[in-house]
């Protein structure tokens, strides 16, 4: 049984994870951390990690970037692994994560979905064959109208998966409206759509001469990210210090 501390337990994702773990025979949330304690979660909730005196195997973080620094200090001090799901981290915080990973296990991913991370592997394989054959690569991502960042971290992760596979020879183009010129062979176009209540949709297009191949992932609820986070927590518990990724979780399951 993997014992979990849920960091940001009373936020939307924290509550989704709480519900999922209740039905999981291999995991248990033993404590939660949240500034607001107005829910009956079935486990003790503390306003800060400093107040938490409950033993655990791993922390799942779905809180605010403002709380990340204290979380990393806690993980480093207690030598407790952490699954970091919070987005919008600064470059300094990302650098700090790398430092902490030298002392305890840390897993961070731009997207916790098992489906998206499987797709990243498939995109790399497709790029090896199609890019040298002259196929252009485009990414279109769609999200709800409340999402403030564009393009999404997942779209950038997809572009990185393509680019790294091809020796980092490509550059990214986010807006073609300012220049009227032919598409460069070494570019990856990334377009963002914002509207309605779209949870998340990512499409990668390989456009060649007289043929088009499309890879698409659609998220119908945020539960897929919660499920991935729980799987990552089970994987990370007991692991030695290091910087882990969802690709490691996928590799374990394949």
Coordinates of C-alpha atoms in Angstrom, one line a residue:
X1 CA 0.0 0.0 0.0
X2 CA 1.5 3.3 -1.1
X3 CA 0.9 6.1 1.4
X4 CA 0.3 9.5 -0.3
X5 CA 0.3 13.1 0.9
X6 CA -2.0 15.1 -1.4
X7 CA -0.5 18.6 -1.7
X8 CA -3.3 20.9 -2.8
X9 CA -6.0 18.4 -1.6
X10 CA -9.0 20.7 -1.7
X11 CA -8.4 22.1 -5.2
X12 CA -10.2 20.6 -8.2
X13 CA -7.5 18.1 -9.1
X14 CA -6.8 17.3 -5.5
X15 CA -10.5 16.3 -5.0
X16 CA -10.5 14.2 -8.2
X17 CA -7.4 12.3 -7.0
X18 CA -9.0 11.9 -3.6
X19 CA -12.0 10.2 -5.2
X20 CA -9.9 8.0 -7.4
X21 CA -7.6 6.8 -4.5
X22 CA -10.7 5.9 -2.4
X23 CA -11.3 3.0 -4.9
X24 CA -7.7 2.0 -5.2
X25 CA -6.6 -1.0 -3.2
X26 CA -2.9 -0.2 -3.7
X27 CA -2.8 3.4 -2.6
X28 CA -4.1 5.5 0.3
X29 CA -4.0 9.2 0.9
X30 CA -2.9 9.6 4.5
X31 CA -2.8 13.4 4.7
X32 CA -3.6 16.5 2.7
X33 CA -2.1 20.0 2.6
X34 CA -4.3 23.0 1.8
X35 CA -4.7 26.5 3.1
X36 CA -8.5 26.0 2.9
X37 CA -9.9 23.1 5.0
X38 CA -13.6 23.1 4.2
X39 CA -14.1 19.5 3.0
X40 CA -14.5 16.1 4.7
X41 CA -11.8 14.1 2.8
X42 CA -11.5 11.2 5.2
X43 CA -7.9 12.1 6.1
X44 CA -6.3 14.8 8.1
X45 CA -5.7 18.2 6.4
X46 CA -2.9 20.5 7.4
X47 CA -2.4 24.1 6.3
X48 CA 1.3 23.6 5.6
X49 CA 3.8 20.8 5.2
X50 CA 5.6 22.0 8.3
X51 CA 2.5 21.1 10.4
X52 CA 2.2 17.6 8.8
X53 CA 3.5 14.9 11.1
X54 CA 2.1 11.9 9.1
X55 CA 4.4 9.4 7.6
X56 CA 4.1 8.9 3.8
X57 CA 5.9 7.2 0.9
X58 CA 5.3 9.9 -1.7
X59 CA 3.7 13.4 -2.3
X60 CA 1.4 14.3 -5.2
X61 CA 1.5 18.0 -5.9
X62 CA -1.4 19.8 -7.6
X63 CA -1.1 23.1 -5.8
X64 CA 0.1 26.6 -6.8
X65 CA 3.6 27.5 -8.0
X66 CA 3.7 29.8 -4.9
X67 CA 3.7 26.7 -2.8
X68 CA 6.4 24.8 -4.8
X69 CA 9.5 26.3 -3.1
X70 CA 8.3 25.1 0.4
X71 CA 7.4 21.7 -1.1
X72 CA 10.8 21.2 -2.6
X73 CA 12.5 22.2 0.7
X74 CA 10.3 19.7 2.6
X75 CA 11.0 16.8 0.1
X76 CA 14.7 17.5 0.3
X77 CA 14.7 17.6 4.1
X78 CA 12.5 14.5 4.6
X79 CA 13.9 12.6 1.6
X80 CA 10.4 11.9 0.4
X81 CA 9.6 11.4 -3.4
X82 CA 7.3 13.9 -5.1
X83 CA 5.1 13.8 -8.2
X84 CA 5.0 17.4 -9.4
X85 CA 1.9 18.2 -11.5
X86 CA 1.8 21.9 -10.9
X87 CA 2.3 24.0 -14.1
X88 CA 3.6 27.5 -14.6
X89 CA 6.8 27.0 -12.7
X90 CA 9.6 29.5 -13.1
X91 CA 13.1 28.7 -14.5
X92 CA 14.5 29.0 -11.0
X93 CA 12.0 26.5 -9.7
X94 CA 12.8 24.1 -12.5
X95 CA 16.5 24.4 -11.7
X96 CA 15.7 23.8 -8.0
X97 CA 13.8 20.6 -8.9
X98 CA 16.9 19.3 -10.6
X99 CA 18.9 20.0 -7.5
X100 CA 16.4 18.3 -5.2
X101 CA 16.3 15.2 -7.5
X102 CA 19.9 14.5 -6.6
X103 CA 18.7 13.8 -3.1
X104 CA 15.3 12.3 -3.5
X105 CA 13.1 10.9 -6.3
X106 CA 11.2 13.6 -8.3
X107 CA 8.8 13.0 -11.2
X108 CA 7.7 16.0 -13.3
X109 CA 5.7 16.0 -16.5
X110 CA 3.9 18.7 -18.6
X111 CA 1.0 16.3 -18.9
X112 CA 0.2 13.4 -16.5
X113 CA -2.1 11.5 -19.0
X114 CA -0.9 8.0 -19.8
X115 CA -2.4 8.4 -23.2
X116 CA -0.5 11.7 -24.0
X117 CA 2.8 10.2 -22.8
X118 CA 2.3 7.1 -24.9
X119 CA 1.5 9.4 -27.9
X120 CA 4.8 11.2 -27.3
X121 CA 6.7 8.0 -27.9
X122 CA 4.7 7.3 -31.1
X123 CA 5.4 10.8 -32.4
X124 CA 9.1 10.3 -32.0
X125 CA 8.9 7.1 -34.0
X126 CA 6.8 8.7 -36.8
X127 CA 9.1 11.7 -37.0
X128 CA 12.1 9.4 -37.7
X129 CA 10.4 8.1 -40.8
X130 CA 8.3 11.0 -42.1
X131 CA 10.4 14.1 -41.5
X132 CA 13.3 12.8 -43.7
X133 CA 10.8 12.0 -46.3
X134 CA 9.8 15.7 -46.5
X135 CA 6.6 15.7 -44.4
X136 CA 5.8 19.0 -42.7
X137 CA 4.9 18.9 -39.0
X138 CA 2.1 21.0 -37.4
X139 CA 0.6 20.9 -34.0
X140 CA -2.9 22.3 -33.2
X141 CA -4.0 22.4 -29.5
X142 CA -7.4 23.4 -28.2
X143 CA -8.5 24.3 -24.6
X144 CA -11.2 26.0 -22.7
X145 CA -11.6 29.8 -22.7
X146 CA -10.2 30.1 -19.1
X147 CA -6.8 28.7 -20.0
X148 CA -4.4 31.7 -19.9
X149 CA -1.2 30.2 -21.3
X150 CA -0.7 29.4 -25.0
X151 CA 0.6 27.2 -26.4
X152 CA 0.0 24.5 -23.9
X153 CA 2.8 22.8 -22.1
X154 CA 1.7 19.5 -23.7
X155 CA 1.9 21.0 -27.2
X156 CA 5.5 22.2 -26.5
X157 CA 6.3 18.7 -25.1
X158 CA 5.1 17.2 -28.4
X159 CA 7.1 19.7 -30.4
X160 CA 10.2 18.8 -28.2
X161 CA 9.6 15.1 -28.8
X162 CA 9.7 15.7 -32.6
X163 CA 12.6 18.1 -32.5
X164 CA 14.8 16.1 -30.1
X165 CA 14.3 13.0 -32.2
X166 CA 15.5 14.9 -35.3
X167 CA 18.6 16.3 -33.7
X168 CA 17.1 19.6 -32.5
X169 CA 17.4 21.1 -36.0
X170 CA 13.9 22.6 -36.1
X171 CA 12.5 25.9 -34.8
X172 CA 9.0 26.6 -33.6
X173 CA 6.6 29.0 -35.3
X174 CA 3.7 30.3 -33.2
X175 CA 2.3 33.0 -35.4
X176 CA 2.5 33.4 -39.2
X177 CA 0.4 36.5 -39.4
X178 CA 3.4 38.9 -39.2
X179 CA 5.4 37.4 -42.1
X180 CA 4.3 36.5 -45.6
X181 CA 6.7 33.9 -46.8
X182 CA 6.9 30.3 -47.7
X183 CA 7.0 27.7 -44.9
X184 CA 10.6 26.7 -43.9
X185 CA 11.5 23.1 -44.2
X186 CA 12.9 23.1 -40.6
X187 CA 10.0 24.5 -38.8
X188 CA 7.3 23.1 -36.5
X189 CA 4.1 25.1 -36.5
X190 CA 2.1 25.3 -33.2
X191 CA -1.4 26.8 -33.1
X192 CA -3.6 27.4 -30.1
X193 CA -7.4 27.6 -29.9
X194 CA -9.2 28.8 -26.8
X195 CA -13.0 28.4 -26.4
X196 CA -15.9 27.0 -24.5
X197 CA -15.3 24.2 -22.1
X198 CA -12.8 22.1 -24.1
X199 CA -10.8 20.1 -21.6
X200 CA -7.9 19.5 -23.9
X201 CA -7.3 18.4 -27.5
X202 CA -3.9 18.0 -29.3
X203 CA -3.5 17.1 -32.9
X204 CA -0.1 16.5 -34.6
X205 CA -0.2 16.6 -38.4
X206 CA 2.4 15.2 -40.7
X207 CA 1.6 16.7 -44.1
X208 CA 3.4 15.2 -47.1
X209 CA 2.9 15.2 -50.9
X210 CA -0.6 13.9 -51.5
X211 CA -1.0 12.3 -48.1
X212 CA -1.6 13.4 -44.5
X213 CA -1.1 11.5 -41.3
X214 CA -2.7 12.7 -38.1
X215 CA -2.2 11.8 -34.5
X216 CA -4.8 13.1 -32.1
X217 CA -5.5 12.9 -28.3
X218 CA -8.7 14.2 -26.8
X219 CA -9.2 14.6 -23.0
X220 CA -12.9 14.5 -22.0
X221 CA -12.3 15.1 -18.3
X222 CA -9.5 16.0 -16.0
X223 CA -9.8 12.6 -14.4
X224 CA -7.2 11.3 -16.9
X225 CA -4.5 13.6 -15.4
X226 CA -5.5 12.4 -11.9
X227 CA -5.2 8.7 -12.9
X228 CA -1.8 9.3 -14.4
X229 CA -0.6 11.1 -11.2
X230 CA -1.7 8.2 -9.1
X231 CA 0.1 5.7 -11.3
X232 CA 3.2 7.9 -11.2
X233 CA 3.0 8.0 -7.4
X234 CA 2.9 4.2 -7.2
X235 CA 5.8 4.0 -9.6
X236 CA 7.9 6.6 -7.7
X237 CA 7.4 5.3 -4.2
X238 CA 10.6 3.6 -3.0
X239 CA 12.7 4.8 -6.0
X240 CA 16.2 6.1 -5.5
X241 CA 17.0 9.8 -6.0
X242 CA 16.7 10.9 -9.5
X243 CA 14.7 13.0 -12.0
X244 CA 12.0 10.8 -13.4
X245 CA 9.4 11.4 -16.2
X246 CA 6.1 9.9 -17.2
X247 CA 8.0 8.0 -20.0
X248 CA 9.5 6.0 -17.2
X249 CA 6.0 5.1 -15.9
X250 CA 4.9 4.1 -19.5
X251 CA 8.0 2.0 -19.9
X252 CA 7.2 0.1 -16.6
X253 CA 3.7 -0.7 -17.9
X254 CA 4.7 -1.7 -21.4

